[in-house]
Each structure stands twice: as structure tokens, then as C-alpha cells.
Amino acid sequence: MSLTKIWSLTKIWSLTEIWSLTKICRNRYHGLDMNDSTQGGNWWKRLSGGLRRTSSSLGGAITDLVSKRKLDAQTIEELENELVRADLGPDFAARIAGVLGEGRFEQAIAADEVKAVLASEIEKVLMPVAKPLELTARPFVILIAGVNGSGKTTTIGKLAARLRAQGKSVMLVAGDTFRAAAIDQLKIWGERTGAIVLAREPGADAASLAFDAITAAKAQSADVVLVDTAGRLQNRAELMSELEKMVRVIRKVEPSAPHAVLLVLDATVGQNALSQVEIFGKIAGVTGLVMTKLDGTARGGILVAIAAKFGLPVHFIGIGEGVDDLAPFTARDFARAVVGLES
């Protein structure tokens, strides 16, 4: 029999039966721990490689500007413009310009010196938000939100893999009932990780599904419930209201839930991510961020602008399609990789 069974809540199943499989496969998945350190050389290679498009763009611009030039007012202004262009944000760019210009006018400066200053200042911004995701309840309910195509369902699968590596019992709730493909994708992740998947037919009420799932999880003291949601454009009020409804219904089962609301951000959208954080934060009460697709853009600096403006915890970043390419966020590694410096 398969380690994972897909449960349809259109019919009633015994709660004991639902969770018997979870107990059997509790320790069958072996992989990275939820917040395992990723300081090893292999991770650094993947991180720096994943951010190469950003570091090449930003690093190349810095080298071109300061090569054989003095650090005068014009050079600093051009550097500031390049930082804004890299989506680091105007406030942060002005801050860097001030640091570089202090006592250095009319002096020559090497590109690596500028990169070192930039990495140091980026790290200062990111250190307060580089926080692990801590499980403080049982079941710990995590609602995953985001716009279409941001990588929500894949992120759920990768988080499930990490949790299963800890021996946690994990329930995946196929709350993106608008897309049959999303339901199927979550079932595949359930098979891979040994997590239980609860699903209904496409078009079913997602809030009702979440209600039933969390009721079952509470009855059997499940460790973690990961709730998928349909992709929503932050400027579509009627879609955002459905997400708000899901949060309200979840709280009818467990007043303290969802214990975490993770917004999955696609790094390739650049400045639009700022709007997403603001609006999803108001509607769903976002508690933390996961940034994906950093390997597919030259605009990885947007994470710095988001951290500076909102101060929300950044729990994980994604730099590829593999399970191990979603890893806990570390400020120093990211800061040095994004400007193209060695670890």
C-alpha cells in the first residue's frame, strides 16, 4: 500500500483511519530539518549560483562605474541610480550613497570595496528579519497565500518535506479548489513526502474544506497543517475577500489559527511585490515571507526593499526547483551572494 493516502472529504472517513497512515509513515521521509543550517559549501554554491543574474547585473554596473574613476558626486549619484534600478529601493540607495560619500570624495575606490560596503549595509537591513519558522502549537496551522504563479503549492511541498524530516505528522489541505492541477500537484507532494492530503473536487468551497481539515487535525493531535489557497491578484477585491473568509472560518475551529500566514513572493515581479505584501498583510494578517524564483531574475534586491519597508520575518528563500533549493534565510549569505562576493 502507498505510504500516502489521498482523502476526499466529500464522504466521511474515520479520523482514526485518516491518521493511522500518518503514524506508519511518520519517520519514513529523510531530508533536511525544518530550519537546518545551510552554511555548508554546497548550499553556498547553490545560493550564489541562484543569485548570479542579480549579482552579475549589479556587480557589473558597480565595476563599470568605479573602474578608473574617482568617487566624486557624479559617480555616487550614478551608483545610487543603479541600486534603485536593482530594486533595492530609493531609501536604501540613498543610505548607501551617504555611506560611500562620507569622507571619500575625489578618492579612487575599487569595485570590491563598494561591494563590501553594500553587502555590509544589506546585511544590517536583513538581520532583523532573518528568523526561523517556529512551531508553537499543535496542530500548527500554516496558511500559504500569494498571487497566481508565485509558487505556493511547490513551496508547501518543500515545507512538508522538511517537516516530515523532523518526524512531524503533516496534513496538506488542497485549498486551491479553483485549479484541478493544483490539487493533483499537492497529491504528488503528499506521495513524495508521506504527508496526508485532504482534498475535494475542483470548485468546492475552500473555507469549508479548511474547517473540516483542522477539525480532524485537532481531534488527532496532528503536528502541522499546511493549507494551500487559490492564487489571487491583490487588486481583485472579490478574490481577496474569499481569502479573508477562509481565515475567519479557520478561527471558528481554532481561535488562535492560522498560527502562521506565509506570503509566497515571486522575485521576478520586482516592485509589484511591495504592493502584494501590503495588501495581503491587511487582508490575511501575513506573519512571514517566503521568496521564490530568485534564480530566475536580476531583481533579487527587492527582498532588501521589502525588509526595509515592512520588517516582516523572511523564513525561507527559493533558488531552484529541487526540494533542497528552498532553504532557511540567512542574512549574511544572501547579502554577499547578491553583490557577488565570496562567503
Short mmCIF file of C-alpha atoms in Angstrom, two decimals:
data_model
loop_
_atom_site.label_atom_id
_atom_site.label_comp_id
_atom_site.label_asym_id
_atom_site.label_seq_id
_atom_site.Cartn_x
_atom_site.Cartn_y
_atom_site.Cartn_z
CA MET A 1 0.00 0.00 0.00
CA SER A 2 1.20 3.54 -0.75
CA LEU A 3 2.64 5.40 2.19
CA THR A 4 0.23 8.25 1.50
CA LYS A 5 -3.49 8.06 1.08
CA ILE A 6 -5.46 10.87 -0.54
CA TRP A 7 -8.64 11.56 1.40
CA SER A 8 -11.69 13.08 -0.22
CA LEU A 9 -13.86 14.91 2.29
CA THR A 10 -16.93 14.54 0.14
CA LYS A 11 -17.53 11.39 2.17
CA ILE A 12 -16.96 10.78 5.88
CA TRP A 13 -13.86 8.91 6.93
CA SER A 14 -12.91 7.67 10.37
CA LEU A 15 -10.47 10.12 11.97
CA THR A 16 -8.54 7.18 13.36
CA GLU A 17 -8.29 5.74 9.85
CA ILE A 18 -7.12 9.05 8.43
CA TRP A 19 -4.25 9.32 10.85
CA SER A 20 -3.22 5.68 11.06
CA LEU A 21 -1.25 6.13 7.85
CA THR A 22 0.46 9.20 9.28
CA LYS A 23 1.69 7.22 12.27
CA ILE A 24 3.01 4.48 10.00
CA CYS A 25 4.99 6.86 7.80
CA ARG A 26 5.97 9.37 10.49
CA ASN A 27 9.67 8.58 10.14
CA ARG A 28 9.79 7.34 6.56
CA TYR A 29 10.96 10.59 4.97
CA HIS A 30 14.56 11.62 5.45
CA GLY A 31 15.85 15.00 4.34
CA LEU A 32 16.71 18.43 5.70
CA ASP A 33 15.32 19.53 9.05
CA MET A 34 12.84 22.42 9.04
CA ASN A 35 15.40 25.04 9.99
CA ASP A 36 18.61 23.19 9.29
CA SER A 37 21.64 25.39 8.88
CA THR A 38 22.55 25.92 5.26
CA GLN A 39 26.02 27.30 5.86
CA GLY A 40 27.81 24.46 4.09
CA GLY A 41 29.77 24.93 0.89
CA ASN A 42 27.24 23.07 -1.21
CA TRP A 43 24.46 25.45 -0.18
CA TRP A 44 26.68 28.47 -0.82
CA LYS A 45 27.33 27.27 -4.36
CA ARG A 46 23.62 26.86 -4.97
CA LEU A 47 22.80 30.24 -3.41
CA SER A 48 25.48 32.21 -5.24
CA GLY A 49 24.62 30.37 -8.46
CA GLY A 50 20.92 31.04 -7.99
CA LEU A 51 21.56 34.74 -7.45
CA ARG A 52 24.06 35.03 -10.30
CA ARG A 53 21.75 37.02 -12.55
CA THR A 54 21.26 39.62 -9.81
CA SER A 55 24.93 39.72 -8.78
CA SER A 56 26.14 39.88 -12.39
CA SER A 57 23.83 42.76 -13.19
CA LEU A 58 24.53 44.72 -10.02
CA GLY A 59 28.22 43.81 -9.76
CA GLY A 60 28.82 44.58 -13.40
CA ALA A 61 27.23 48.01 -13.04
CA ILE A 62 29.36 48.78 -9.99
CA THR A 63 32.57 47.69 -11.72
CA ASP A 64 31.78 49.76 -14.81
CA LEU A 65 31.08 52.86 -12.76
CA VAL A 66 34.06 52.92 -10.41
CA SER A 67 36.71 51.47 -12.70
CA LYS A 68 39.40 54.11 -13.21
CA ARG A 69 37.17 56.81 -11.74
CA LYS A 70 37.29 58.87 -8.59
CA LEU A 71 34.44 58.64 -6.14
CA ASP A 72 33.06 62.08 -6.87
CA ALA A 73 29.48 63.34 -6.60
CA GLN A 74 28.58 62.23 -10.12
CA THR A 75 29.87 58.68 -9.56
CA ILE A 76 27.95 58.38 -6.29
CA GLU A 77 24.78 59.63 -7.94
CA GLU A 78 25.15 57.08 -10.73
CA LEU A 79 25.77 54.33 -8.18
CA GLU A 80 22.62 55.36 -6.35
CA ASN A 81 20.65 55.12 -9.58
CA GLU A 82 21.99 51.62 -10.23
CA LEU A 83 20.91 50.48 -6.78
CA VAL A 84 17.41 51.80 -7.39
CA ARG A 85 17.37 50.04 -10.76
CA ALA A 86 18.28 46.80 -8.97
CA ASP A 87 15.08 47.16 -6.88
CA LEU A 88 16.93 47.81 -3.62
CA GLY A 89 14.66 50.81 -3.07
CA PRO A 90 15.31 54.57 -3.14
CA ASP A 91 15.70 54.93 0.63
CA PHE A 92 18.29 52.17 0.84
CA ALA A 93 20.10 53.50 -2.25
CA ALA A 94 20.33 56.94 -0.64
CA ARG A 95 21.68 55.34 2.53
CA ILE A 96 24.44 53.58 0.58
CA ALA A 97 25.30 56.79 -1.26
CA GLY A 98 25.70 58.54 2.08
CA VAL A 99 27.96 55.82 3.47
CA LEU A 100 30.15 55.77 0.36
CA GLY A 101 30.40 59.53 0.14
CA GLU A 102 31.42 60.09 3.73
CA GLY A 103 34.99 61.32 3.64
CA ARG A 104 35.75 59.65 0.30
CA PHE A 105 35.18 62.40 -2.26
CA GLU A 106 37.76 62.66 -5.02
CA GLN A 107 39.40 59.37 -3.99
CA ALA A 108 39.74 56.26 -6.11
CA ILE A 109 37.84 53.20 -4.93
CA ALA A 110 37.87 49.57 -6.05
CA ALA A 111 34.73 47.76 -7.11
CA ASP A 112 35.17 45.16 -4.36
CA GLU A 113 35.30 47.95 -1.76
CA VAL A 114 31.93 49.22 -2.95
CA LYS A 115 30.54 45.67 -2.95
CA ALA A 116 31.81 45.10 0.59
CA VAL A 117 30.10 48.28 1.82
CA LEU A 118 26.93 47.31 0.00
CA ALA A 119 26.94 43.78 1.43
CA SER A 120 27.50 45.10 4.94
CA GLU A 121 24.58 47.52 4.71
CA ILE A 122 22.30 44.89 3.16
CA GLU A 123 23.14 42.53 6.00
CA LYS A 124 22.21 45.20 8.55
CA VAL A 125 18.78 45.56 6.96
CA LEU A 126 18.18 41.81 6.68
CA MET A 127 19.49 40.60 10.04
CA PRO A 128 16.35 41.61 12.00
CA VAL A 129 14.05 39.75 9.58
CA ALA A 130 16.07 36.55 9.12
CA LYS A 131 14.05 34.42 11.52
CA PRO A 132 13.30 30.69 11.56
CA LEU A 133 9.74 29.42 11.43
CA GLU A 134 8.99 28.16 14.93
CA LEU A 135 6.19 25.69 15.61
CA THR A 136 4.47 26.92 18.77
CA ALA A 137 1.17 24.98 18.75
CA ARG A 138 -0.23 21.57 17.94
CA PRO A 139 -1.57 21.39 15.38
CA PHE A 140 0.37 24.33 13.97
CA VAL A 141 -1.75 25.72 11.15
CA ILE A 142 0.10 27.44 8.31
CA LEU A 143 -1.89 29.28 5.65
CA ILE A 144 0.01 29.77 2.40
CA ALA A 145 -1.05 32.81 0.36
CA GLY A 146 0.13 34.56 -2.78
CA VAL A 147 -0.73 35.60 -6.31
CA ASN A 148 -1.07 33.26 -9.27
CA GLY A 149 2.19 31.61 -10.25
CA SER A 150 4.19 32.63 -7.20
CA GLY A 151 4.99 29.02 -6.30
CA LYS A 152 2.63 28.43 -3.37
CA THR A 153 1.88 24.76 -3.96
CA THR A 154 5.51 23.86 -4.66
CA THR A 155 6.54 25.74 -1.52
CA ILE A 156 4.02 23.73 0.51
CA GLY A 157 5.51 20.51 -0.82
CA LYS A 158 9.03 21.57 0.08
CA LEU A 159 7.96 22.68 3.57
CA ALA A 160 6.21 19.34 4.03
CA ALA A 161 9.44 17.56 3.14
CA ARG A 162 11.33 19.47 5.83
CA LEU A 163 8.66 18.84 8.43
CA ARG A 164 8.49 15.15 7.62
CA ALA A 165 12.27 15.01 8.04
CA GLN A 166 11.65 16.05 11.64
CA GLY A 167 9.24 13.16 12.07
CA LYS A 168 6.24 15.50 12.19
CA SER A 169 2.80 14.33 11.13
CA VAL A 170 1.78 16.67 8.31
CA MET A 171 -1.58 17.32 6.70
CA LEU A 172 -1.73 19.07 3.33
CA VAL A 173 -5.04 20.80 2.58
CA ALA A 174 -5.78 21.34 -1.12
CA GLY A 175 -7.44 24.72 -0.65
CA ASP A 176 -6.76 25.88 -4.20
CA THR A 177 -10.04 24.37 -5.35
CA PHE A 178 -10.17 26.57 -8.45
CA ARG A 179 -7.43 24.58 -10.20
CA ALA A 180 -7.58 20.82 -10.62
CA ALA A 181 -3.87 20.90 -11.44
CA ALA A 182 -3.07 22.41 -8.02
CA ILE A 183 -4.98 19.62 -6.29
CA ASP A 184 -3.14 16.99 -8.32
CA GLN A 185 0.20 18.68 -7.64
CA LEU A 186 -0.43 18.61 -3.89
CA LYS A 187 -1.31 14.92 -4.07
CA ILE A 188 2.03 14.24 -5.76
CA TRP A 189 3.84 16.09 -2.98
CA GLY A 190 1.91 14.02 -0.45
CA GLU A 191 3.15 10.85 -2.11
CA ARG A 192 6.73 12.11 -2.14
CA THR A 193 6.81 13.19 1.48
CA GLY A 194 4.49 10.79 3.24
CA ALA A 195 2.05 13.53 4.22
CA ILE A 196 -1.72 13.08 4.32
CA VAL A 197 -3.57 15.12 1.68
CA LEU A 198 -7.15 16.26 2.20
CA ALA A 199 -8.96 17.36 -0.94
CA ARG A 200 -12.35 17.89 -2.52
CA GLU A 201 -13.46 18.13 -6.11
CA PRO A 202 -12.47 21.24 -8.11
CA GLY A 203 -14.81 24.14 -7.41
CA ALA A 204 -15.61 23.08 -3.84
CA ASP A 205 -15.74 25.63 -1.02
CA ALA A 206 -12.18 26.08 0.22
CA ALA A 207 -13.15 27.53 3.61
CA SER A 208 -15.39 24.53 4.34
CA LEU A 209 -12.55 22.18 3.41
CA ALA A 210 -10.17 24.01 5.75
CA PHE A 211 -12.75 23.83 8.55
CA ASP A 212 -13.09 20.05 8.22
CA ALA A 213 -9.35 19.51 7.89
CA ILE A 214 -8.43 21.45 11.01
CA THR A 215 -11.23 19.76 12.94
CA ALA A 216 -9.70 16.40 12.03
CA ALA A 217 -6.18 17.58 12.81
CA LYS A 218 -7.20 18.78 16.27
CA ALA A 219 -9.01 15.55 17.06
CA GLN A 220 -5.91 13.50 16.30
CA SER A 221 -3.27 15.96 17.60
CA ALA A 222 -1.59 16.36 14.23
CA ASP A 223 1.64 18.32 14.30
CA VAL A 224 1.29 20.63 11.30
CA VAL A 225 -1.44 21.58 8.84
CA LEU A 226 -0.36 23.30 5.61
CA VAL A 227 -3.28 24.98 3.86
CA ASP A 228 -2.96 25.84 0.18
CA THR A 229 -5.03 28.72 -1.22
CA ALA A 230 -6.04 29.82 -4.69
CA GLY A 231 -3.79 32.36 -6.36
CA ARG A 232 -5.19 35.86 -6.04
CA LEU A 233 -4.34 39.17 -7.61
CA GLN A 234 -4.00 41.68 -4.81
CA ASN A 235 -6.08 44.23 -6.75
CA ARG A 236 -9.12 41.92 -7.07
CA ALA A 237 -11.28 42.73 -4.04
CA GLU A 238 -13.71 39.83 -4.52
CA LEU A 239 -10.89 37.27 -4.59
CA MET A 240 -9.17 38.77 -1.58
CA SER A 241 -12.48 38.64 0.34
CA GLU A 242 -12.53 34.86 -0.18
CA LEU A 243 -9.13 34.62 1.48
CA GLU A 244 -10.42 36.72 4.36
CA LYS A 245 -13.36 34.33 4.66
CA MET A 246 -11.02 31.34 4.90
CA VAL A 247 -9.18 32.98 7.80
CA ARG A 248 -12.48 33.66 9.61
CA VAL A 249 -13.69 30.09 9.15
CA ILE A 250 -10.40 28.61 10.35
CA ARG A 251 -10.71 30.67 13.54
CA LYS A 252 -14.11 29.13 14.24
CA VAL A 253 -12.31 25.81 14.69
CA GLU A 254 -9.20 27.14 16.40
CA PRO A 255 -9.30 30.79 17.58
CA SER A 256 -5.52 31.12 17.55
CA ALA A 257 -5.19 29.78 13.99
CA PRO A 258 -3.78 30.24 11.49
CA HIS A 259 -0.63 30.33 13.61
CA ALA A 260 1.39 31.48 10.61
CA VAL A 261 0.32 33.13 7.37
CA LEU A 262 3.14 32.86 4.87
CA LEU A 263 3.08 35.03 1.78
CA VAL A 264 4.94 33.43 -1.11
CA LEU A 265 6.54 36.09 -3.31
CA ASP A 266 7.89 35.62 -6.82
CA ALA A 267 11.14 37.58 -7.01
CA THR A 268 10.74 38.14 -10.74
CA VAL A 269 7.86 40.61 -10.24
CA GLY A 270 10.15 43.25 -8.75
CA GLN A 271 8.42 46.30 -7.28
CA ASN A 272 4.96 44.72 -7.52
CA ALA A 273 5.98 42.54 -4.57
CA LEU A 274 5.77 45.60 -2.31
CA SER A 275 2.09 46.00 -3.15
CA GLN A 276 1.48 42.31 -2.55
CA VAL A 277 2.99 42.42 0.93
CA GLU A 278 0.95 45.49 1.87
CA ILE A 279 -2.44 44.23 0.68
CA PHE A 280 -2.11 40.57 1.69
CA GLY A 281 -0.91 41.81 5.07
CA LYS A 282 -4.10 43.79 5.60
CA ILE A 283 -6.43 41.03 4.40
CA ALA A 284 -4.84 37.86 5.75
CA GLY A 285 -2.53 39.10 8.51
CA VAL A 286 0.72 37.92 6.94
CA THR A 287 3.23 36.84 9.58
CA GLY A 288 6.20 35.87 7.40
CA LEU A 289 7.57 35.67 3.88
CA VAL A 290 8.93 33.07 1.51
CA MET A 291 10.63 34.44 -1.60
CA THR A 292 10.88 32.10 -4.57
CA LYS A 293 12.40 32.16 -8.07
CA LEU A 294 15.45 34.18 -7.08
CA ASP A 295 17.33 32.15 -9.67
CA GLY A 296 15.14 33.48 -12.46
CA THR A 297 15.65 37.22 -12.10
CA ALA A 298 18.20 40.01 -11.93
CA ARG A 299 15.96 41.78 -9.41
CA GLY A 300 16.77 39.88 -6.22
CA GLY A 301 17.37 43.19 -4.47
CA ILE A 302 13.61 43.58 -3.99
CA LEU A 303 13.90 41.47 -0.84
CA VAL A 304 16.00 44.24 0.72
CA ALA A 305 13.39 46.88 -0.11
CA ILE A 306 10.63 44.67 1.38
CA ALA A 307 12.60 44.06 4.57
CA ALA A 308 13.36 47.76 4.99
CA LYS A 309 9.74 48.82 4.48
CA PHE A 310 7.75 46.11 6.29
CA GLY A 311 10.13 44.36 8.70
CA LEU A 312 8.29 41.03 8.27
CA PRO A 313 10.24 37.85 9.04
CA VAL A 314 11.75 36.17 5.98
CA HIS A 315 11.70 32.46 6.76
CA PHE A 316 12.79 30.82 3.51
CA ILE A 317 14.10 31.62 0.04
CA GLY A 318 13.87 29.51 -3.10
CA ILE A 319 16.63 29.37 -5.69
CA GLY A 320 15.57 26.37 -7.77
CA GLU A 321 13.10 23.55 -8.30
CA GLY A 322 14.66 20.91 -6.05
CA VAL A 323 13.44 20.15 -2.52
CA ASP A 324 16.73 21.38 -1.07
CA ASP A 325 16.56 24.62 -3.06
CA LEU A 326 14.09 26.05 -0.54
CA ALA A 327 16.20 26.83 2.49
CA PRO A 328 16.09 28.92 5.67
CA PHE A 329 17.01 32.52 5.02
CA THR A 330 20.37 33.79 6.29
CA ALA A 331 21.15 37.50 6.06
CA ARG A 332 24.94 37.37 5.62
CA ASP A 333 24.92 34.71 2.92
CA PHE A 334 22.22 36.49 0.96
CA ALA A 335 23.92 39.88 1.27
CA ARG A 336 27.23 38.63 -0.05
CA ALA A 337 25.72 36.47 -2.78
CA VAL A 338 23.51 39.24 -4.12
CA VAL A 339 26.50 41.56 -4.72
CA GLY A 340 28.80 38.78 -5.97
CA LEU A 341 31.23 38.41 -3.07
CA GLU A 342 32.57 35.12 -1.72
CA SER A 343 31.12 33.75 1.50
#
